[in-house]
Amino acid sequence: TMRGLLLLSLLALCFASPYRPLNLKKFLKAPELMLDYEEDGNNSLPIFNRRNRAVTPSGFPYSICPFGCQCTLRVVQCSDLGLKSVPNDISTDTLMIDLQNNKITEIKENDFKGMNKLYALFLLNNKITKIHPKAFRSMTNLQLLYLSHNLLPQVPANLPKNILELRIHDNKIRKVQRDAFKGMRSLHVLEMSANPLENSGIEIGAFEGMSVLFLRIAEARLTAVPKDLPSSLSELHLDYNKIGKVEVEDFIRYKNLQRLGLGYNQIKTIENGSLASLPNIRELHLDNNKLKKVPPGLASLKYLQVVYLHANNITSVSVNDFCPSGSNVKKTPYSGISLFANPVKYWEVQPATFRCMSSRMGVHLGNFRRRK
């Protein structure tokens, strides 16, 4: 859907950025994110008087706005107030709650009781260490849940099954249990980077039954590509880990993958045939690794458009490393190939090496400096 695609695009644009408070006003202006609901009665929207009591145009009370918060159009904004707990007087008719940048340490069982119309919940940048297993039981319509920049030791139990986007970036998660995402078949975006997560901490079956499109586990402690990730993936980002090798079976189940991020790892070798499992790949990030040669198999990837290989140890480039030979045809020409910051003698690279480029301006060579 358009909403899902927009969310995926927004996340892709900001996935590597440091924490910044969510700008709720800009968030609400996106037309594809407008909430789908109908008001009761005369379809009127509530407004708020000077006493923070919401009233309809006819003057009857609608709901109470928590002290210090701002409330409008069923949106409750309580960010940057130093709150140590969730306010207990939020209306059950609320559609969106913003509690970012507070000092909340725990989400209790009844903090969001009865909020079955809630669409988005933002709890970023608090000090949450514990979430009650029944805290989300009423949220049958929740689609956006942001829990990034907290102190959660594990993925919260019993997450709402209908969530479209879940962010648990920068917590203390060391383990993803087998049933962590059980039944979450609607989840399309999962951001769980900057957690002290090792390969042994991801149990087999943790992602079973999911249809995730975008998954990012960057800035973790992975030493290999995790096994048994969702086969539905179109984007996978594993940057800033300690992965040392890519094996044939690593990507064999991800036929729909279009964008793969493996930059800033310690990859020395990519086994022959490893990339052949990615027939639809469009963009490949292998920069800032320890590769000594161009990975085998790039020439067979008919739709690959952008490949990042800069800041490796590549010493030579063959005429058939990137483009198919003979009568084979590349469906989509390259728009970008980066090879700078490698010890390759660019003046020895044959011009025909980049014969399947859309423009020679897309090739970046030279500027090699020995890394310390």
GROMACS .gro file of C-alpha atoms in nm:
model
  372
    1THR     CA    1   0.000   0.000   0.000
    2MET     CA    2   0.101   0.365  -0.037
    3ARG     CA    3   0.116   0.406   0.340
    4GLY     CA    4   0.346   0.109   0.377
    5LEU     CA    5   0.573   0.224   0.097
    6LEU     CA    6   0.601   0.573   0.243
    7LEU     CA    7   0.690   0.438   0.585
    8LEU     CA    8   0.952   0.215   0.429
    9SER     CA    9   1.098   0.510   0.240
   10LEU     CA   10   1.106   0.733   0.547
   11LEU     CA   11   1.285   0.466   0.747
   12ALA     CA   12   1.536   0.400   0.472
   13LEU     CA   13   1.626   0.768   0.460
   14CYS     CA   14   1.695   0.800   0.832
   15PHE     CA   15   1.812   0.454   0.941
   16ALA     CA   16   2.173   0.559   0.997
   17SER     CA   17   2.104   0.890   1.166
   18PRO     CA   18   2.166   0.965   1.535
   19TYR     CA   19   1.865   1.014   1.759
   20ARG     CA   20   1.650   1.311   1.682
   21PRO     CA   21   1.313   1.385   1.842
   22LEU     CA   22   1.023   1.286   1.622
   23ASN     CA   23   0.861   1.594   1.468
   24LEU     CA   24   0.497   1.505   1.514
   25LYS     CA   25   0.369   1.806   1.323
   26LYS     CA   26   0.555   1.704   1.010
   27PHE     CA   27   0.456   1.345   1.068
   28LEU     CA   28   0.088   1.436   1.069
   29LYS     CA   29   0.116   1.643   0.751
   30ALA     CA   30   0.205   1.342   0.535
   31PRO     CA   31  -0.117   1.271   0.341
   32GLU     CA   32  -0.042   0.899   0.309
   33LEU     CA   33  -0.031   0.876   0.690
   34MET     CA   34  -0.366   1.041   0.757
   35LEU     CA   35  -0.560   0.825   0.998
   36ASP     CA   36  -0.858   0.640   0.856
   37TYR     CA   37  -1.148   0.685   1.092
   38GLU     CA   38  -1.493   0.834   1.112
   39GLU     CA   39  -1.608   1.060   1.390
   40ASP     CA   40  -1.921   0.974   1.581
   41GLY     CA   41  -2.238   1.178   1.551
   42ASN     CA   42  -2.204   1.477   1.323
   43ASN     CA   43  -1.847   1.393   1.209
   44SER     CA   44  -1.711   1.691   1.403
   45LEU     CA   45  -1.355   1.709   1.536
   46PRO     CA   46  -1.285   1.813   1.896
   47ILE     CA   47  -1.126   2.142   1.991
   48PHE     CA   48  -0.981   2.242   2.328
   49ASN     CA   49  -1.078   2.528   2.554
   50ARG     CA   50  -0.852   2.720   2.793
   51ARG     CA   51  -0.903   2.464   3.067
   52ASN     CA   52  -0.771   2.189   2.840
   53ARG     CA   53  -1.111   2.026   2.826
   54ALA     CA   54  -1.192   1.901   2.478
   55VAL     CA   55  -1.530   2.011   2.353
   56THR     CA   56  -1.725   1.954   2.036
   57PRO     CA   57  -1.864   2.255   1.849
   58SER     CA   58  -2.190   2.203   2.039
   59GLY     CA   59  -2.004   2.259   2.367
   60PHE     CA   60  -2.029   1.915   2.527
   61PRO     CA   61  -1.719   1.767   2.698
   62TYR     CA   62  -1.523   1.529   2.481
   63SER     CA   63  -1.224   1.419   2.693
   64ILE     CA   64  -0.964   1.540   2.941
   65CYS     CA   65  -0.615   1.637   2.830
   66PRO     CA   66  -0.338   1.532   3.075
   67PHE     CA   67  -0.176   1.818   3.266
   68GLY     CA   68   0.105   1.983   3.069
   69CYS     CA   69   0.023   1.796   2.748
   70GLN     CA   70  -0.117   1.931   2.423
   71CYS     CA   71  -0.421   1.763   2.274
   72THR     CA   72  -0.590   1.810   1.940
   73LEU     CA   73  -0.772   1.590   1.688
   74ARG     CA   74  -0.739   1.287   1.915
   75VAL     CA   75  -0.362   1.334   1.930
   76VAL     CA   76  -0.202   1.358   2.276
   77GLN     CA   77   0.144   1.515   2.289
   78CYS     CA   78   0.326   1.473   2.622
   79SER     CA   79   0.690   1.488   2.515
   80ASP     CA   80   0.974   1.662   2.703
   81LEU     CA   81   0.784   1.693   3.032
   82GLY     CA   82   1.008   1.487   3.261
   83LEU     CA   83   0.729   1.232   3.314
   84LYS     CA   84   0.823   0.925   3.516
   85SER     CA   85   0.511   0.730   3.423
   86VAL     CA   86   0.236   0.728   3.163
   87PRO     CA   87  -0.039   0.983   3.247
   88ASN     CA   88  -0.349   0.808   3.379
   89ASP     CA   89  -0.608   1.040   3.225
   90ILE     CA   90  -0.556   0.987   2.852
   91SER     CA   91  -0.884   0.939   2.668
   92THR     CA   92  -0.952   0.588   2.537
   93ASP     CA   93  -1.059   0.749   2.208
   94THR     CA   94  -0.704   0.871   2.143
   95LEU     CA   95  -0.552   0.784   1.806
   96MET     CA   96  -0.192   0.893   1.861
   97ILE     CA   97   0.018   0.931   2.179
   98ASP     CA   98   0.356   1.103   2.191
   99LEU     CA   99   0.555   1.034   2.511
  100GLN     CA  100   0.908   1.072   2.377
  101ASN     CA  101   1.191   1.241   2.569
  102ASN     CA  102   1.065   1.169   2.921
  103LYS     CA  103   1.191   0.961   3.214
  104ILE     CA  104   0.940   0.676   3.206
  105THR     CA  105   1.094   0.359   3.348
  106GLU     CA  106   0.808   0.110   3.323
  107ILE     CA  107   0.497   0.045   3.115
  108LYS     CA  108   0.237  -0.102   3.348
  109GLU     CA  109  -0.051  -0.336   3.275
  110ASN     CA  110  -0.324  -0.071   3.269
  111ASP     CA  111  -0.134   0.228   3.127
  112PHE     CA  112  -0.311   0.194   2.793
  113LYS     CA  113  -0.616  -0.003   2.899
  114GLY     CA  114  -0.914   0.027   2.665
  115MET     CA  115  -0.727   0.215   2.392
  116ASN     CA  116  -0.851   0.001   2.108
  117LYS     CA  117  -0.851   0.292   1.860
  118LEU     CA  118  -0.486   0.383   1.910
  119TYR     CA  119  -0.298   0.401   1.579
  120ALA     CA  120   0.049   0.521   1.684
  121LEU     CA  121   0.245   0.513   2.011
  122PHE     CA  122   0.579   0.692   2.048
  123LEU     CA  123   0.788   0.605   2.356
  124LEU     CA  124   1.132   0.697   2.223
  125ASN     CA  125   1.413   0.820   2.445
  126ASN     CA  126   1.286   0.724   2.788
  127LYS     CA  127   1.437   0.492   3.050
  128ILE     CA  128   1.203   0.197   3.004
  129THR     CA  129   1.338  -0.131   3.141
  130LYS     CA  130   1.013  -0.323   3.176
  131ILE     CA  131   0.689  -0.358   2.980
  132HIS     CA  132   0.407  -0.563   3.133
  133PRO     CA  133   0.308  -0.864   2.916
  134LYS     CA  134  -0.052  -0.733   2.900
  135ALA     CA  135   0.030  -0.366   2.842
  136PHE     CA  136  -0.066  -0.378   2.473
  137ARG     CA  137  -0.368  -0.608   2.501
  138SER     CA  138  -0.623  -0.341   2.402
  139MET     CA  139  -0.433  -0.212   2.098
  140THR     CA  140  -0.612  -0.398   1.822
  141ASN     CA  141  -0.558  -0.114   1.572
  142LEU     CA  142  -0.202  -0.009   1.658
  143GLN     CA  143   0.023   0.019   1.351
  144LEU     CA  144   0.321   0.227   1.464
  145LEU     CA  145   0.516   0.143   1.781
  146TYR     CA  146   0.842   0.327   1.852
  147LEU     CA  147   1.042   0.201   2.152
  148SER     CA  148   1.390   0.313   2.044
  149HIS     CA  149   1.649   0.463   2.280
  150ASN     CA  150   1.537   0.291   2.598
  151LEU     CA  151   1.683   0.023   2.829
  152LEU     CA  152   1.477  -0.282   2.732
  153PRO     CA  153   1.667  -0.608   2.795
  154GLN     CA  154   1.456  -0.809   2.549
  155VAL     CA  155   1.186  -0.778   2.285
  156PRO     CA  156   0.858  -0.703   2.471
  157ALA     CA  157   0.618  -0.994   2.504
  158ASN     CA  158   0.277  -1.006   2.336
  159LEU     CA  159   0.331  -0.724   2.090
  160PRO     CA  160   0.016  -0.621   1.897
  161LYS     CA  161  -0.026  -0.849   1.596
  162ASN     CA  162  -0.137  -0.576   1.357
  163ILE     CA  163   0.170  -0.349   1.384
  164LEU     CA  164   0.303  -0.222   1.053
  165GLU     CA  165   0.625  -0.066   1.187
  166LEU     CA  166   0.824  -0.151   1.501
  167ARG     CA  167   1.138   0.035   1.610
  168ILE     CA  168   1.338  -0.097   1.906
  169HIS     CA  169   1.669   0.063   1.807
  170ASP     CA  170   1.930   0.133   2.078
  171ASN     CA  171   1.815  -0.072   2.373
  172LYS     CA  172   1.991  -0.347   2.572
  173ILE     CA  173   1.848  -0.644   2.382
  174ARG     CA  174   2.079  -0.946   2.388
  175LYS     CA  175   1.828  -1.213   2.290
  176VAL     CA  176   1.546  -1.252   2.038
  177GLN     CA  177   1.341  -1.544   2.163
  178ARG     CA  178   1.167  -1.792   1.936
  179ASP     CA  179   0.817  -1.646   1.982
  180ALA     CA  180   0.923  -1.279   2.000
  181PHE     CA  181   0.729  -1.182   1.686
  182LYS     CA  182   0.475  -1.463   1.682
  183GLY     CA  183   0.166  -1.385   1.475
  184MET     CA  184   0.293  -1.045   1.355
  185ARG     CA  185   0.215  -1.108   0.989
  186SER     CA  186   0.145  -0.741   0.912
  187LEU     CA  187   0.486  -0.612   1.025
  188HIS     CA  188   0.668  -0.455   0.729
  189VAL     CA  189   0.940  -0.247   0.898
  190LEU     CA  190   1.156  -0.378   1.183
  191GLU     CA  191   1.442  -0.161   1.314
  192MET     CA  192   1.643  -0.325   1.592
  193SER     CA  193   1.995  -0.185   1.549
  194ALA     CA  194   2.238  -0.068   1.817
  195ASN     CA  195   2.160  -0.354   2.054
  196PRO     CA  196   2.432  -0.584   2.199
  197LEU     CA  197   2.290  -0.871   1.992
  198GLU     CA  198   2.511  -1.164   1.890
  199ASN     CA  199   2.428  -1.442   1.646
  200SER     CA  200   2.377  -1.684   1.934
  201GLY     CA  201   2.115  -1.448   2.075
  202ILE     CA  202   1.879  -1.497   1.778
  203GLU     CA  203   1.689  -1.818   1.831
  204ILE     CA  204   1.587  -2.029   1.532
  205GLY     CA  205   1.226  -1.950   1.447
  206ALA     CA  206   1.232  -1.599   1.594
  207PHE     CA  207   1.108  -1.455   1.263
  208GLU     CA  208   0.888  -1.745   1.160
  209GLY     CA  209   0.567  -1.653   0.976
  210MET     CA  210   0.657  -1.286   0.932
  211SER     CA  211   0.630  -1.088   0.608
  212VAL     CA  212   0.883  -0.816   0.695
  213LEU     CA  213   1.004  -0.604   0.402
  214PHE     CA  214   1.265  -0.389   0.579
  215LEU     CA  215   1.494  -0.529   0.851
  216ARG     CA  216   1.794  -0.357   1.003
  217ILE     CA  217   2.028  -0.513   1.262
  218ALA     CA  218   2.321  -0.276   1.230
  219GLU     CA  219   2.564  -0.166   1.501
  220ALA     CA  220   2.527  -0.497   1.681
  221ARG     CA  221   2.773  -0.781   1.757
  222LEU     CA  222   2.702  -1.011   1.465
  223THR     CA  223   2.997  -1.214   1.335
  224ALA     CA  224   2.801  -1.381   1.053
  225VAL     CA  225   2.486  -1.321   0.848
  226PRO     CA  226   2.197  -1.440   1.071
  227LYS     CA  227   2.016  -1.754   0.959
  228ASP     CA  228   1.643  -1.795   0.908
  229LEU     CA  229   1.549  -1.430   0.859
  230PRO     CA  230   1.211  -1.359   0.693
  231SER     CA  231   1.216  -1.480   0.332
  232SER     CA  232   0.994  -1.184   0.233
  233LEU     CA  233   1.272  -0.927   0.282
  234SER     CA  234   1.325  -0.662   0.017
  235GLU     CA  235   1.579  -0.467   0.228
  236LEU     CA  236   1.833  -0.604   0.475
  237HIS     CA  237   2.088  -0.386   0.655
  238LEU     CA  238   2.366  -0.548   0.861
  239ASP     CA  239   2.614  -0.258   0.857
  240TYR     CA  240   2.861  -0.187   1.138
  241ASN     CA  241   2.895  -0.544   1.264
  242LYS     CA  242   3.186  -0.789   1.274
  243ILE     CA  243   3.087  -1.017   0.988
  244GLY     CA  244   3.403  -1.175   0.842
  245LYS     CA  245   3.273  -1.394   0.560
  246VAL     CA  246   2.975  -1.439   0.328
  247GLU     CA  247   2.884  -1.803   0.260
  248VAL     CA  248   2.673  -1.959  -0.015
  249GLU     CA  249   2.381  -2.041   0.212
  250ASP     CA  250   2.362  -1.694   0.369
  251PHE     CA  251   2.120  -1.544   0.115
  252ILE     CA  252   1.971  -1.850  -0.049
  253ARG     CA  253   1.621  -1.785   0.089
  254TYR     CA  254   1.589  -1.414   0.004
  255LYS     CA  255   1.478  -1.412  -0.360
  256ASN     CA  256   1.297  -1.077  -0.321
  257LEU     CA  257   1.591  -0.886  -0.173
  258GLN     CA  258   1.655  -0.560  -0.358
  259ARG     CA  259   1.883  -0.373  -0.121
  260LEU     CA  260   2.158  -0.528   0.093
  261GLY     CA  261   2.378  -0.338   0.336
  262LEU     CA  262   2.701  -0.506   0.454
  263GLY     CA  263   2.921  -0.199   0.485
  264TYR     CA  264   3.158  -0.143   0.776
  265ASN     CA  265   3.217  -0.508   0.858
  266GLN     CA  266   3.531  -0.724   0.840
  267ILE     CA  267   3.444  -0.925   0.529
  268LYS     CA  268   3.750  -1.079   0.367
  269THR     CA  269   3.588  -1.335   0.139
  270ILE     CA  270   3.260  -1.385  -0.045
  271GLU     CA  271   3.215  -1.744  -0.157
  272ASN     CA  272   3.150  -1.802  -0.525
  273GLY     CA  273   2.774  -1.840  -0.580
  274SER     CA  274   2.673  -1.641  -0.272
  275LEU     CA  275   2.533  -1.349  -0.473
  276ALA     CA  276   2.363  -1.572  -0.731
  277SER     CA  277   2.086  -1.625  -0.474
  278LEU     CA  278   1.986  -1.259  -0.512
  279PRO     CA  279   1.840  -1.236  -0.866
  280ASN     CA  280   1.648  -0.914  -0.793
  281ILE     CA  281   1.916  -0.720  -0.606
  282ARG     CA  282   1.935  -0.352  -0.706
  283GLU     CA  283   2.175  -0.203  -0.454
  284LEU     CA  284   2.469  -0.368  -0.278
  285HIS     CA  285   2.681  -0.211  -0.003
  286LEU     CA  286   3.016  -0.381   0.062
  287ASP     CA  287   3.222  -0.073   0.137
  288ASN     CA  288   3.463  -0.044   0.431
  289ASN     CA  289   3.547  -0.413   0.450
  290LYS     CA  290   3.864  -0.619   0.382
  291LEU     CA  291   3.793  -0.757   0.036
  292LYS     CA  292   4.100  -0.820  -0.180
  293LYS     CA  293   3.908  -0.859  -0.506
  294VAL     CA  294   3.576  -0.775  -0.665
  295PRO     CA  295   3.317  -1.028  -0.535
  296PRO     CA  296   3.245  -1.307  -0.785
  297GLY     CA  297   2.903  -1.317  -0.946
  298LEU     CA  298   2.827  -0.947  -0.989
  299ALA     CA  299   2.813  -0.982  -1.367
  300SER     CA  300   2.525  -1.231  -1.340
  301LEU     CA  301   2.302  -0.992  -1.145
  302LYS     CA  302   2.088  -0.848  -1.424
  303TYR     CA  303   1.915  -0.580  -1.218
  304LEU     CA  304   2.204  -0.460  -1.002
  305GLN     CA  305   2.234  -0.082  -1.046
  306VAL     CA  306   2.451   0.041  -0.759
  307VAL     CA  307   2.745  -0.136  -0.593
  308TYR     CA  308   2.965   0.016  -0.322
  309LEU     CA  309   3.312  -0.137  -0.295
  310HIS     CA  310   3.517   0.160  -0.175
  311ALA     CA  311   3.754   0.141   0.122
  312ASN     CA  312   3.853  -0.223   0.075
  313ASN     CA  313   4.186  -0.389  -0.021
  314ILE     CA  314   4.102  -0.452  -0.387
  315THR     CA  315   4.422  -0.449  -0.596
  316SER     CA  316   4.291  -0.524  -0.947
  317VAL     CA  317   3.971  -0.518  -1.152
  318SER     CA  318   3.904  -0.761  -1.437
  319VAL     CA  319   3.721  -0.667  -1.757
  320ASN     CA  320   3.436  -0.909  -1.675
  321ASP     CA  321   3.397  -0.839  -1.303
  322PHE     CA  322   3.087  -0.622  -1.343
  323CYS     CA  323   2.937  -0.683  -1.687
  324PRO     CA  324   2.820  -1.007  -1.853
  325SER     CA  325   3.033  -1.146  -2.131
  326GLY     CA  326   2.940  -1.277  -2.474
  327SER     CA  327   2.577  -1.250  -2.579
  328ASN     CA  328   2.444  -1.220  -2.225
  329VAL     CA  329   2.254  -0.898  -2.164
  330LYS     CA  330   2.223  -0.695  -1.845
  331LYS     CA  331   1.858  -0.592  -1.800
  332THR     CA  332   1.938  -0.272  -1.611
  333PRO     CA  333   2.263  -0.078  -1.659
  334TYR     CA  334   2.468   0.035  -1.362
  335SER     CA  335   2.416   0.389  -1.239
  336GLY     CA  336   2.694   0.382  -0.980
  337ILE     CA  337   3.009   0.180  -0.896
  338SER     CA  338   3.246   0.302  -0.625
  339LEU     CA  339   3.601   0.168  -0.609
  340PHE     CA  340   3.787   0.459  -0.454
  341ALA     CA  341   4.008   0.412  -0.146
  342ASN     CA  342   4.135   0.079  -0.282
  343PRO     CA  343   4.496   0.003  -0.384
  344VAL     CA  344   4.385  -0.061  -0.743
  345LYS     CA  345   4.582   0.108  -1.021
  346TYR     CA  346   4.291   0.277  -1.190
  347TRP     CA  347   4.496   0.362  -1.500
  348GLU     CA  348   4.532  -0.013  -1.563
  349VAL     CA  349   4.157  -0.078  -1.558
  350GLN     CA  350   4.033  -0.139  -1.913
  351PRO     CA  351   3.756   0.094  -2.036
  352ALA     CA  352   3.545  -0.207  -2.141
  353THR     CA  353   3.519  -0.306  -1.775
  354PHE     CA  354   3.233  -0.057  -1.737
  355ARG     CA  355   3.064  -0.118  -2.071
  356CYS     CA  356   2.728  -0.182  -1.903
  357MET     CA  357   2.720   0.154  -1.722
  358SER     CA  358   2.448   0.406  -1.799
  359SER     CA  359   2.714   0.678  -1.774
  360ARG     CA  360   3.089   0.674  -1.715
  361MET     CA  361   3.031   0.953  -1.463
  362GLY     CA  362   2.892   0.687  -1.230
  363VAL     CA  363   3.230   0.518  -1.184
  364HIS     CA  364   3.437   0.639  -0.888
  365LEU     CA  365   3.804   0.536  -0.888
  366GLY     CA  366   4.128   0.663  -0.737
  367ASN     CA  367   4.184   0.867  -0.423
  368PHE     CA  368   4.348   0.576  -0.247
  369ARG     CA  369   4.496   0.640   0.093
  370ARG     CA  370   4.643   0.366   0.304
  371ARG     CA  371   4.432   0.313   0.611
  372LYS     CA  372   4.600   0.296   0.948
   0.00000   0.00000   0.00000
